[in-house]
Amino acid sequence: MALIVQKYGGTSVGDTERMKNVARRCLAAQKAGHDVVVVVSAMSGETNRLLKLVAQITDRPNEREQDVVVATGEQVSIGLVALAIQAQGGEAVSFLGHQVRIVTDSTFSKARIKSIDAEPIRAALARKQIVVVAGFQGVDETGSVTTLGRGGSDTTGVALAAALKADACEIYTDVDGVYTTDPNVCPAAKKLDRITYEEMLELASLGAKVLQIRSVEFAMKYKVPLWVKSSFTEDPGTLVCEEDASMEDVLVRGVAYDRNEAKITVVGVPDQPGAAAKLFGALDAKHIVVDLIVQNLSRDGRTDVTFTVAKADFVKAHEVVKQAAQEVGATGVEVDDTIAKVSIVGVGMRNHSGVAARMFQTLSQEGINIQLISTSEIKTSCVIHTKYTELAVRALHTAFGLDAPPAVAATDTVSEADAFQGTKA
Ligand code: ADP
Ligand code: ASP
Ligand code: MG
């Protein structure tokens, strides 16, 4: 007998028929002898609908109150799924975040989980109940409702699996696993049987929304065996797991894109100690996460600093930076929210040169201009104009040999020779 945490995303609980399907799956797992904890998201579209209501009231919502509103979507789902399980003859009990003490910090709209009280869940499991927990939400030390950021139900699922020392965490979604890139953008994308925690972490942080970044961090830290599966098929899905030697044979595991960032350039920053510290210190004070940062060569004692932030933080970041730019004596601030970041990821990149050059070559062959570049051990990212996103993703997918062969059985590995005939970087 095992303890399994299953998380069902918005599409999987998109209507009451689909909730009945979730109930059937939970009951089947229980019948197979397992203890089952189910984490559910809001019905698809619901969180967006709630955010739109907030936007109709104000474009500068108080984040505590916004969380009170957007956390409600998951409450509806847990009640309905628990009822669906009961209607099929099962035993179920639902819990909101605060009822299982999912304690977070007070960073409303992107709170981080600090602790979970597993006892109420264990007690319910001992009563042979299926436990249905609201994803995405928690409670801070003062009792205020918090939410964990978009896609946060994944993190609820994995954090619960870690807290309960579950045997597996299964993330059920609308695709049957993790693909070499978003299958909804690139029809040639291939499903992966396995992917390393590290690669998944990079893909998630570079925009592959199939798993929220924090969920992968939790899984990696607590070594939770993490599966991504479809709630509509019986496909075994993709296992996110530790790296083994064979996984390094693949140069590029996947391609990701992110259209949710915007670019800010502070022009004419005095080239002196403390300027960058002041600019980025001001952003940090407002909890704004900065992604890429590029500082240009200084001319005449001044330099330009460009960086990217999440679109959701764009208005706030622009205001903060305008003020800070004045304080450091910069000459101006320019903004651009028509950007996209495309990235290639693979642990095999650690030991191979020329991958970045191959990426730049591919984009140039498509006539795509690169605005910013960022690299790390296992990834290379380029910021481009947003209108080229799909073209770039498909071209890179092909260039690195990731396309599924039309008539041949797909595998998740590709030889280096197939994947790469590149020049040295
Ligand atoms: P859920 O509502 O179940 O949480 P999401 O919409 O958050 O589902 O995540 C699933 C979506 O992630 C897929 O429909 C797909 O478009 C997208 N996606 C992006 N990159 C990938 C990838 N590499 N593999 C699989 N899905 C991906
Ligand atoms: N309902 C939340 C969202 O849409 C959380 C989730 O689905 O994971 O982002
Ligand atoms: Mg999601």
GROMACS .gro file of C-alpha atoms and ligand atoms in nm:
model
  462
    1MET     CA    1   0.000   0.000   0.000
    2ALA     CA    2   0.125   0.344  -0.091
    3LEU     CA    3   0.036   0.702  -0.014
    4ILE     CA    4  -0.025   0.893  -0.338
    5VAL     CA    5  -0.084   1.262  -0.386
    6GLN     CA    6  -0.270   1.338  -0.708
    7LYS     CA    7  -0.304   1.693  -0.833
    8TYR     CA    8  -0.566   1.781  -1.094
    9GLY     CA    9  -0.531   2.107  -1.288
   10GLY     CA   10  -0.798   2.347  -1.410
   11THR     CA   11  -0.885   2.162  -1.732
   12SER     CA   12  -0.915   1.832  -1.545
   13VAL     CA   13  -1.184   1.986  -1.321
   14GLY     CA   14  -1.317   2.216  -1.596
   15ASP     CA   15  -1.679   2.100  -1.561
   16THR     CA   16  -1.881   1.866  -1.343
   17GLU     CA   17  -1.842   1.572  -1.585
   18ARG     CA   18  -1.465   1.608  -1.559
   19MET     CA   19  -1.492   1.628  -1.180
   20LYS     CA   20  -1.677   1.297  -1.189
   21ASN     CA   21  -1.389   1.159  -1.395
   22VAL     CA   22  -1.144   1.282  -1.126
   23ALA     CA   23  -1.357   1.116  -0.860
   24ARG     CA   24  -1.348   0.786  -1.055
   25ARG     CA   25  -0.969   0.805  -1.082
   26CYS     CA   26  -0.925   0.877  -0.711
   27LEU     CA   27  -1.155   0.591  -0.618
   28ALA     CA   28  -0.970   0.356  -0.855
   29ALA     CA   29  -0.640   0.445  -0.683
   30GLN     CA   30  -0.799   0.384  -0.342
   31LYS     CA   31  -0.944   0.054  -0.463
   32ALA     CA   32  -0.595  -0.047  -0.575
   33GLY     CA   33  -0.503  -0.022  -0.205
   34HIS     CA   34  -0.358   0.328  -0.180
   35ASP     CA   35  -0.417   0.618   0.054
   36VAL     CA   36  -0.517   0.906  -0.170
   37VAL     CA   37  -0.475   1.279  -0.121
   38VAL     CA   38  -0.613   1.493  -0.403
   39VAL     CA   39  -0.516   1.851  -0.468
   40VAL     CA   40  -0.738   2.045  -0.704
   41SER     CA   41  -0.712   2.372  -0.892
   42ALA     CA   42  -0.992   2.612  -0.969
   43MET     CA   43  -1.207   2.519  -1.271
   44SER     CA   44  -1.029   2.629  -1.590
   45GLY     CA   45  -1.067   3.000  -1.657
   46GLU     CA   46  -1.193   3.068  -1.305
   47THR     CA   47  -0.878   3.227  -1.164
   48ASN     CA   48  -0.859   3.455  -1.469
   49ARG     CA   49  -1.224   3.546  -1.425
   50LEU     CA   50  -1.164   3.637  -1.060
   51LEU     CA   51  -0.858   3.846  -1.150
   52LYS     CA   52  -1.068   4.031  -1.410
   53LEU     CA   53  -1.327   4.114  -1.144
   54VAL     CA   54  -1.050   4.261  -0.932
   55ALA     CA   55  -0.924   4.459  -1.233
   56GLN     CA   56  -1.273   4.602  -1.285
   57ILE     CA   57  -1.253   4.754  -0.937
   58THR     CA   58  -0.895   4.882  -0.946
   59ASP     CA   59  -0.572   4.855  -1.144
   60ARG     CA   60  -0.374   4.873  -0.820
   61PRO     CA   61  -0.534   4.611  -0.599
   62ASN     CA   62  -0.430   4.560  -0.242
   63GLU     CA   63  -0.265   4.220  -0.273
   64ARG     CA   64  -0.407   4.080   0.050
   65GLU     CA   65  -0.762   4.146  -0.069
   66GLN     CA   66  -0.685   4.020  -0.420
   67ASP     CA   67  -0.573   3.689  -0.267
   68VAL     CA   68  -0.900   3.669  -0.072
   69VAL     CA   69  -1.082   3.687  -0.405
   70VAL     CA   70  -0.868   3.458  -0.622
   71ALA     CA   71  -0.836   3.184  -0.360
   72THR     CA   72  -1.212   3.119  -0.385
   73GLY     CA   73  -1.187   2.926  -0.713
   74GLU     CA   74  -1.025   2.629  -0.543
   75GLN     CA   75  -1.288   2.621  -0.267
   76VAL     CA   76  -1.560   2.547  -0.522
   77SER     CA   77  -1.351   2.270  -0.677
   78ILE     CA   78  -1.272   2.085  -0.353
   79GLY     CA   79  -1.636   2.086  -0.245
   80LEU     CA   80  -1.758   1.958  -0.582
   81VAL     CA   81  -1.488   1.690  -0.612
   82ALA     CA   82  -1.553   1.568  -0.256
   83LEU     CA   83  -1.926   1.552  -0.341
   84ALA     CA   84  -1.850   1.364  -0.664
   85ILE     CA   85  -1.649   1.104  -0.471
   86GLN     CA   86  -1.931   1.066  -0.219
   87ALA     CA   87  -2.187   1.041  -0.500
   88GLN     CA   88  -1.991   0.745  -0.638
   89GLY     CA   89  -2.012   0.571  -0.302
   90GLY     CA   90  -1.673   0.680  -0.164
   91GLU     CA   91  -1.570   0.862   0.152
   92ALA     CA   92  -1.418   1.206   0.108
   93VAL     CA   93  -1.345   1.519   0.307
   94SER     CA   94  -1.233   1.856   0.173
   95PHE     CA   95  -0.988   2.099   0.331
   96LEU     CA   96  -0.899   2.459   0.255
   97GLY     CA   97  -0.536   2.569   0.290
   98HIS     CA   98  -0.583   2.709   0.641
   99GLN     CA   99  -0.758   2.392   0.759
  100VAL     CA  100  -0.445   2.185   0.698
  101ARG     CA  101  -0.228   2.477   0.813
  102ILE     CA  102  -0.042   2.536   0.489
  103VAL     CA  103   0.149   2.822   0.648
  104THR     CA  104   0.318   3.065   0.412
  105ASP     CA  105   0.502   3.393   0.435
  106SER     CA  106   0.300   3.710   0.374
  107THR     CA  107   0.411   3.779   0.017
  108PHE     CA  108   0.057   3.794  -0.114
  109SER     CA  109   0.004   3.661  -0.469
  110LYS     CA  110   0.335   3.471  -0.464
  111ALA     CA  111   0.364   3.339  -0.109
  112ARG     CA  112   0.610   3.066  -0.019
  113ILE     CA  113   0.515   2.766   0.192
  114LYS     CA  114   0.688   2.751   0.531
  115SER     CA  115   0.520   2.454   0.694
  116ILE     CA  116   0.229   2.213   0.665
  117ASP     CA  117   0.045   2.034   0.945
  118ALA     CA  118   0.003   1.682   0.808
  119GLU     CA  119  -0.200   1.560   1.108
  120PRO     CA  120  -0.557   1.645   0.992
  121ILE     CA  121  -0.479   1.469   0.664
  122ARG     CA  122  -0.331   1.163   0.831
  123ALA     CA  123  -0.632   1.140   1.062
  124ALA     CA  124  -0.872   1.154   0.766
  125LEU     CA  125  -0.670   0.892   0.575
  126ALA     CA  126  -0.685   0.669   0.882
  127ARG     CA  127  -1.064   0.700   0.859
  128LYS     CA  128  -1.031   0.571   0.498
  129GLN     CA  129  -1.139   0.902   0.354
  130ILE     CA  130  -1.003   1.046   0.032
  131VAL     CA  131  -0.865   1.385   0.130
  132VAL     CA  132  -0.936   1.671  -0.112
  133VAL     CA  133  -0.716   1.976  -0.053
  134ALA     CA  134  -0.746   2.319  -0.217
  135GLY     CA  135  -0.442   2.399  -0.427
  136PHE     CA  136  -0.283   2.741  -0.466
  137GLN     CA  137  -0.373   2.874  -0.120
  138GLY     CA  138  -0.228   2.903   0.225
  139VAL     CA  139  -0.249   3.116   0.534
  140ASP     CA  140   0.014   3.346   0.683
  141GLU     CA  141   0.115   3.370   1.049
  142THR     CA  142  -0.151   3.637   1.108
  143GLY     CA  143  -0.431   3.425   0.960
  144SER     CA  144  -0.458   3.608   0.627
  145VAL     CA  145  -0.533   3.402   0.316
  146THR     CA  146  -0.240   3.388   0.073
  147THR     CA  147  -0.191   3.243  -0.275
  148LEU     CA  148   0.119   3.078  -0.418
  149GLY     CA  149   0.142   3.238  -0.764
  150ARG     CA  150  -0.009   3.121  -1.094
  151GLY     CA  151   0.016   2.746  -1.132
  152GLY     CA  152   0.060   2.721  -0.754
  153SER     CA  153  -0.155   2.411  -0.712
  154ASP     CA  154   0.137   2.208  -0.846
  155THR     CA  155   0.340   2.336  -0.551
  156THR     CA  156   0.062   2.251  -0.306
  157GLY     CA  157   0.063   1.897  -0.447
  158VAL     CA  158   0.436   1.842  -0.422
  159ALA     CA  159   0.468   2.016  -0.084
  160LEU     CA  160   0.194   1.793   0.057
  161ALA     CA  161   0.367   1.488  -0.091
  162ALA     CA  162   0.691   1.596   0.080
  163ALA     CA  163   0.519   1.669   0.413
  164LEU     CA  164   0.335   1.336   0.408
  165LYS     CA  165   0.642   1.150   0.278
  166ALA     CA  166   0.418   1.021   0.000
  167ASP     CA  167   0.538   0.744  -0.227
  168ALA     CA  168   0.456   0.947  -0.538
  169CYS     CA  169   0.313   1.276  -0.652
  170GLU     CA  170   0.113   1.263  -0.973
  171ILE     CA  171   0.034   1.587  -1.155
  172TYR     CA  172  -0.265   1.535  -1.386
  173THR     CA  173  -0.304   1.787  -1.664
  174ASP     CA  174  -0.427   1.828  -2.022
  175VAL     CA  175  -0.116   1.682  -2.189
  176ASP     CA  176   0.015   1.331  -2.122
  177GLY     CA  177   0.355   1.430  -1.990
  178VAL     CA  178   0.645   1.667  -2.025
  179TYR     CA  179   0.733   1.724  -2.390
  180THR     CA  180   1.049   1.846  -2.561
  181THR     CA  181   0.859   2.173  -2.598
  182ASP     CA  182   0.503   2.298  -2.560
  183PRO     CA  183   0.304   2.053  -2.778
  184ASN     CA  184   0.044   2.322  -2.830
  185VAL     CA  185   0.300   2.539  -3.007
  186CYS     CA  186   0.515   2.279  -3.181
  187PRO     CA  187   0.328   1.982  -3.331
  188ALA     CA  188   0.657   1.791  -3.366
  189ALA     CA  189   0.716   1.795  -2.987
  190LYS     CA  190   0.796   1.454  -2.837
  191LYS     CA  191   0.684   1.323  -2.502
  192LEU     CA  192   0.974   1.246  -2.267
  193ASP     CA  193   0.971   0.930  -2.056
  194ARG     CA  194   1.207   1.088  -1.804
  195ILE     CA  195   1.356   1.429  -1.735
  196THR     CA  196   1.598   1.532  -1.459
  197TYR     CA  197   1.483   1.760  -1.175
  198GLU     CA  198   1.744   2.011  -1.286
  199GLU     CA  199   1.627   2.021  -1.647
  200MET     CA  200   1.265   2.044  -1.541
  201LEU     CA  201   1.354   2.326  -1.304
  202GLU     CA  202   1.517   2.517  -1.590
  203LEU     CA  203   1.230   2.448  -1.832
  204ALA     CA  204   0.976   2.557  -1.571
  205SER     CA  205   1.165   2.872  -1.483
  206LEU     CA  206   1.205   2.950  -1.852
  207GLY     CA  207   0.833   2.940  -1.916
  208ALA     CA  208   0.717   2.577  -1.958
  209LYS     CA  209   0.409   2.615  -1.742
  210VAL     CA  210   0.339   2.242  -1.725
  211LEU     CA  211   0.487   2.254  -1.371
  212GLN     CA  212   0.526   2.555  -1.144
  213ILE     CA  213   0.893   2.619  -1.062
  214ARG     CA  214   0.846   2.593  -0.687
  215SER     CA  215   0.689   2.250  -0.724
  216VAL     CA  216   1.002   2.121  -0.898
  217GLU     CA  217   1.223   2.280  -0.631
  218PHE     CA  218   1.027   2.098  -0.362
  219ALA     CA  219   1.042   1.770  -0.550
  220MET     CA  220   1.416   1.803  -0.599
  221LYS     CA  221   1.486   1.902  -0.239
  222TYR     CA  222   1.275   1.629  -0.082
  223LYS     CA  223   1.335   1.373  -0.360
  224VAL     CA  224   0.965   1.330  -0.431
  225PRO     CA  225   0.911   1.101  -0.730
  226LEU     CA  226   0.711   1.335  -0.952
  227TRP     CA  227   0.496   1.218  -1.242
  228VAL     CA  228   0.324   1.433  -1.503
  229LYS     CA  229   0.026   1.253  -1.657
  230SER     CA  230  -0.297   1.318  -1.841
  231SER     CA  231  -0.628   1.294  -1.657
  232PHE     CA  232  -0.787   1.187  -1.986
  233THR     CA  233  -0.569   0.886  -2.082
  234GLU     CA  234  -0.394   0.591  -1.919
  235ASP     CA  235  -0.051   0.691  -2.053
  236PRO     CA  236   0.224   0.640  -1.790
  237GLY     CA  237   0.339   0.999  -1.843
  238THR     CA  238   0.679   1.149  -1.762
  239LEU     CA  239   0.887   1.085  -1.451
  240VAL     CA  240   1.085   1.380  -1.315
  241CYS     CA  241   1.379   1.221  -1.138
  242GLU     CA  242   1.747   1.235  -1.047
  243GLU     CA  243   2.003   1.237  -1.324
  244ASP     CA  244   2.180   0.920  -1.428
  245ALA     CA  245   2.468   0.877  -1.671
  246SER     CA  246   2.248   0.793  -1.971
  247MET     CA  247   2.062   1.122  -1.939
  248GLU     CA  248   2.375   1.320  -2.015
  249ASP     CA  249   2.390   1.179  -2.369
  250VAL     CA  250   2.122   1.421  -2.475
  251LEU     CA  251   2.256   1.762  -2.564
  252VAL     CA  252   1.931   1.958  -2.561
  253ARG     CA  253   1.637   1.805  -2.374
  254GLY     CA  254   1.386   2.075  -2.449
  255VAL     CA  255   1.295   2.421  -2.572
  256ALA     CA  256   1.096   2.669  -2.363
  257TYR     CA  257   0.946   3.009  -2.427
  258ASP     CA  258   0.813   3.283  -2.205
  259ARG     CA  259   0.599   3.572  -2.324
  260ASN     CA  260   0.529   3.694  -1.975
  261GLU     CA  261   0.825   3.923  -1.932
  262ALA     CA  262   0.890   4.286  -2.016
  263LYS     CA  263   1.216   4.472  -2.070
  264ILE     CA  264   1.329   4.787  -1.893
  265THR     CA  265   1.640   4.985  -1.987
  266VAL     CA  266   1.787   5.251  -1.762
  267VAL     CA  267   1.976   5.482  -1.995
  268GLY     CA  268   2.287   5.680  -1.904
  269VAL     CA  269   2.353   5.535  -1.561
  270PRO     CA  270   2.663   5.699  -1.408
  271ASP     CA  271   2.937   5.434  -1.418
  272GLN     CA  272   3.023   5.439  -1.053
  273PRO     CA  273   3.001   5.203  -0.753
  274GLY     CA  274   2.657   5.174  -0.599
  275ALA     CA  275   2.439   5.263  -0.901
  276ALA     CA  276   2.329   4.905  -0.977
  277ALA     CA  277   2.292   4.831  -0.607
  278LYS     CA  278   2.055   5.125  -0.572
  279LEU     CA  279   1.845   5.036  -0.881
  280PHE     CA  280   1.804   4.670  -0.797
  281GLY     CA  281   1.779   4.736  -0.422
  282ALA     CA  282   1.474   4.952  -0.494
  283LEU     CA  283   1.313   4.669  -0.695
  284ASP     CA  284   1.394   4.413  -0.427
  285ALA     CA  285   1.236   4.633  -0.160
  286LYS     CA  286   0.908   4.594  -0.353
  287HIS     CA  287   0.959   4.214  -0.390
  288ILE     CA  288   0.999   4.247  -0.768
  289VAL     CA  289   1.191   3.956  -0.913
  290VAL     CA  290   1.437   4.054  -1.185
  291ASP     CA  291   1.534   3.799  -1.446
  292LEU     CA  292   1.797   3.883  -1.710
  293ILE     CA  293   2.033   4.173  -1.643
  294VAL     CA  294   2.270   4.317  -1.900
  295GLN     CA  295   2.500   4.611  -1.842
  296ASN     CA  296   2.666   4.760  -2.144
  297LEU     CA  297   3.019   4.888  -2.183
  298SER     CA  298   3.060   5.229  -2.032
  299ARG     CA  299   3.116   5.530  -2.261
  300ASP     CA  300   3.192   5.879  -2.131
  301GLY     CA  301   3.140   5.758  -1.774
  302ARG     CA  302   2.785   5.636  -1.840
  303THR     CA  303   2.634   5.296  -1.914
  304ASP     CA  304   2.295   5.145  -2.001
  305VAL     CA  305   2.145   4.874  -1.781
  306THR     CA  306   1.875   4.649  -1.927
  307PHE     CA  307   1.677   4.391  -1.735
  308THR     CA  308   1.355   4.193  -1.756
  309VAL     CA  309   1.072   4.147  -1.506
  310ALA     CA  310   0.744   3.954  -1.509
  311LYS     CA  311   0.471   4.140  -1.700
  312ALA     CA  312   0.260   4.125  -1.385
  313ASP     CA  313   0.522   4.340  -1.209
  314PHE     CA  314   0.587   4.565  -1.507
  315VAL     CA  315   0.384   4.874  -1.405
  316LYS     CA  316   0.514   4.860  -1.048
  317ALA     CA  317   0.872   4.800  -1.166
  318HIS     CA  318   0.855   5.091  -1.411
  319GLU     CA  319   0.745   5.328  -1.135
  320VAL     CA  320   1.010   5.207  -0.891
  321VAL     CA  321   1.284   5.230  -1.153
  322LYS     CA  322   1.183   5.577  -1.273
  323GLN     CA  323   1.226   5.703  -0.918
  324ALA     CA  324   1.552   5.512  -0.856
  325ALA     CA  325   1.694   5.619  -1.194
  326GLN     CA  326   1.645   5.982  -1.099
  327GLU     CA  327   1.814   5.923  -0.765
  328VAL     CA  328   2.124   5.770  -0.926
  329GLY     CA  329   2.138   6.045  -1.190
  330ALA     CA  330   2.053   5.831  -1.497
  331THR     CA  331   1.925   6.012  -1.806
  332GLY     CA  332   1.611   5.807  -1.874
  333VAL     CA  333   1.412   5.484  -1.866
  334GLU     CA  334   1.288   5.291  -2.173
  335VAL     CA  335   1.039   5.007  -2.162
  336ASP     CA  336   0.927   4.733  -2.401
  337ASP     CA  337   0.667   4.466  -2.329
  338THR     CA  338   0.668   4.307  -2.676
  339ILE     CA  339   0.942   4.059  -2.595
  340ALA     CA  340   0.969   3.683  -2.559
  341LYS     CA  341   1.243   3.468  -2.416
  342VAL     CA  342   1.325   3.144  -2.596
  343SER     CA  343   1.556   2.896  -2.428
  344ILE     CA  344   1.721   2.561  -2.486
  345VAL     CA  345   1.789   2.330  -2.190
  346GLY     CA  346   1.986   2.011  -2.138
  347VAL     CA  347   2.229   1.861  -1.886
  348GLY     CA  348   2.439   1.745  -2.182
  349MET     CA  349   2.526   2.110  -2.250
  350ARG     CA  350   2.763   2.101  -1.952
  351ASN     CA  351   3.019   1.906  -2.148
  352HIS     CA  352   2.974   2.040  -2.500
  353SER     CA  353   3.078   2.362  -2.663
  354GLY     CA  354   2.910   2.531  -2.956
  355VAL     CA  355   2.551   2.487  -2.845
  356ALA     CA  356   2.493   2.860  -2.800
  357ALA     CA  357   2.650   2.937  -3.139
  358ARG     CA  358   2.420   2.682  -3.299
  359MET     CA  359   2.122   2.851  -3.135
  360PHE     CA  360   2.223   3.198  -3.258
  361GLN     CA  361   2.283   3.061  -3.608
  362THR     CA  362   1.937   2.903  -3.616
  363LEU     CA  363   1.767   3.226  -3.509
  364SER     CA  364   1.966   3.427  -3.761
  365GLN     CA  365   1.870   3.188  -4.043
  366GLU     CA  366   1.508   3.270  -3.962
  367GLY     CA  367   1.585   3.644  -3.967
  368ILE     CA  368   1.519   3.679  -3.594
  369ASN     CA  369   1.712   3.951  -3.414
  370ILE     CA  370   1.849   3.867  -3.068
  371GLN     CA  371   1.805   4.147  -2.814
  372LEU     CA  372   1.954   3.989  -2.498
  373ILE     CA  373   2.140   3.667  -2.425
  374SER     CA  374   2.179   3.475  -2.102
  375THR     CA  375   2.354   3.146  -2.039
  376SER     CA  376   2.407   2.907  -1.753
  377GLU     CA  377   2.558   2.561  -1.728
  378ILE     CA  378   2.258   2.382  -1.874
  379LYS     CA  379   2.067   2.650  -2.064
  380THR     CA  380   2.094   2.933  -2.316
  381SER     CA  381   1.823   3.197  -2.347
  382CYS     CA  382   1.766   3.469  -2.605
  383VAL     CA  383   1.523   3.758  -2.579
  384ILE     CA  384   1.355   3.830  -2.914
  385HIS     CA  385   1.049   4.016  -3.043
  386THR     CA  386   0.737   3.838  -2.925
  387LYS     CA  387   0.599   3.800  -3.280
  388TYR     CA  388   0.873   3.547  -3.360
  389THR     CA  389   0.808   3.317  -3.061
  390GLU     CA  390   0.650   3.022  -3.242
  391LEU     CA  391   0.888   3.044  -3.534
  392ALA     CA  392   1.189   3.045  -3.300
  393VAL     CA  393   1.061   2.752  -3.090
  394ARG     CA  394   0.994   2.535  -3.396
  395ALA     CA  395   1.323   2.623  -3.566
  396LEU     CA  396   1.525   2.544  -3.251
  397HIS     CA  397   1.330   2.223  -3.196
  398THR     CA  398   1.425   2.109  -3.544
  399ALA     CA  399   1.783   2.237  -3.529
  400PHE     CA  400   1.860   2.039  -3.214
  401GLY     CA  401   1.712   1.718  -3.352
  402LEU     CA  402   1.412   1.708  -3.120
  403ASP     CA  403   1.137   1.667  -3.380
  404ALA     CA  404   0.944   1.344  -3.354
  405PRO     CA  405   1.005   1.141  -3.671
  406PRO     CA  406   0.665   1.119  -3.844
  407ALA     CA  407   0.642   0.742  -3.895
  408VAL     CA  408   0.904   0.606  -3.653
  409ALA     CA  409   0.843   0.529  -3.287
  410ALA     CA  410   0.945   0.827  -3.076
  411THR     CA  411   1.225   0.800  -2.821
  412ASP     CA  412   1.337   1.057  -2.573
  413THR     CA  413   1.700   1.038  -2.664
  414VAL     CA  414   1.883   1.152  -2.970
  415SER     CA  415   2.244   1.096  -3.058
  416GLU     CA  416   2.479   1.385  -3.039
  417ALA     CA  417   2.555   1.351  -3.408
  418ASP     CA  418   2.187   1.388  -3.496
  419ALA     CA  419   2.135   1.672  -3.259
  420PHE     CA  420   2.430   1.882  -3.332
  421GLN     CA  421   2.661   1.954  -3.618
  422GLY     CA  422   2.749   2.294  -3.482
  423THR     CA  423   3.040   2.529  -3.492
  424LYS     CA  424   3.245   2.601  -3.181
  425ALA     CA  425   3.116   2.892  -2.976
  426ADP     P1  426  -0.304   2.267  -1.550
  426ADP     O1  427  -0.421   2.357  -1.562
  426ADP     O2  428  -0.338   2.122  -1.555
  426ADP     O3  429  -0.215   2.302  -1.435
  426ADP     P2  430  -0.128   2.407  -1.730
  426ADP     O4  431  -0.200   2.478  -1.839
  426ADP     O5  432  -0.080   2.485  -1.615
  426ADP     O6  433  -0.221   2.287  -1.684
  426ADP     O7  434  -0.002   2.326  -1.791
  426ADP     C1  435  -0.020   2.239  -1.901
  426ADP     C2  436   0.020   2.311  -2.028
  426ADP     O8  437   0.160   2.336  -2.026
  426ADP     C3  438   0.001   2.231  -2.155
  426ADP     O9  439  -0.131   2.239  -2.205
  426ADP     C4  440   0.104   2.292  -2.249
  426ADP    O10  441   0.045   2.385  -2.338
  426ADP     C5  442   0.199   2.366  -2.158
  426ADP     N1  443   0.341   2.329  -2.177
  426ADP     C6  444   0.442   2.419  -2.195
  426ADP     N2  445   0.558   2.356  -2.213
  426ADP     C7  446   0.533   2.223  -2.204
  426ADP     C8  447   0.615   2.106  -2.212
  426ADP     N3  448   0.747   2.114  -2.232
  426ADP     N4  449   0.556   1.986  -2.199
  426ADP     C9  450   0.423   1.976  -2.177
  426ADP     N5  451   0.340   2.083  -2.168
  426ADP    C10  452   0.392   2.206  -2.182
  427ASP     N1  453  -0.590   2.830  -1.004
  427ASP     C1  454  -0.454   2.879  -1.000
  427ASP     C2  455  -0.413   2.933  -1.135
  427ASP     O1  456  -0.492   2.932  -1.228
  427ASP     C3  457  -0.357   2.777  -0.950
  427ASP     C4  458  -0.340   2.656  -1.041
  427ASP     O2  459  -0.425   2.626  -1.123
  427ASP     O3  460  -0.239   2.587  -1.025
  427ASP     O4  461  -0.301   2.979  -1.150
  428MG      MG  462  -0.070   2.455  -1.411
   0.00000   0.00000   0.00000
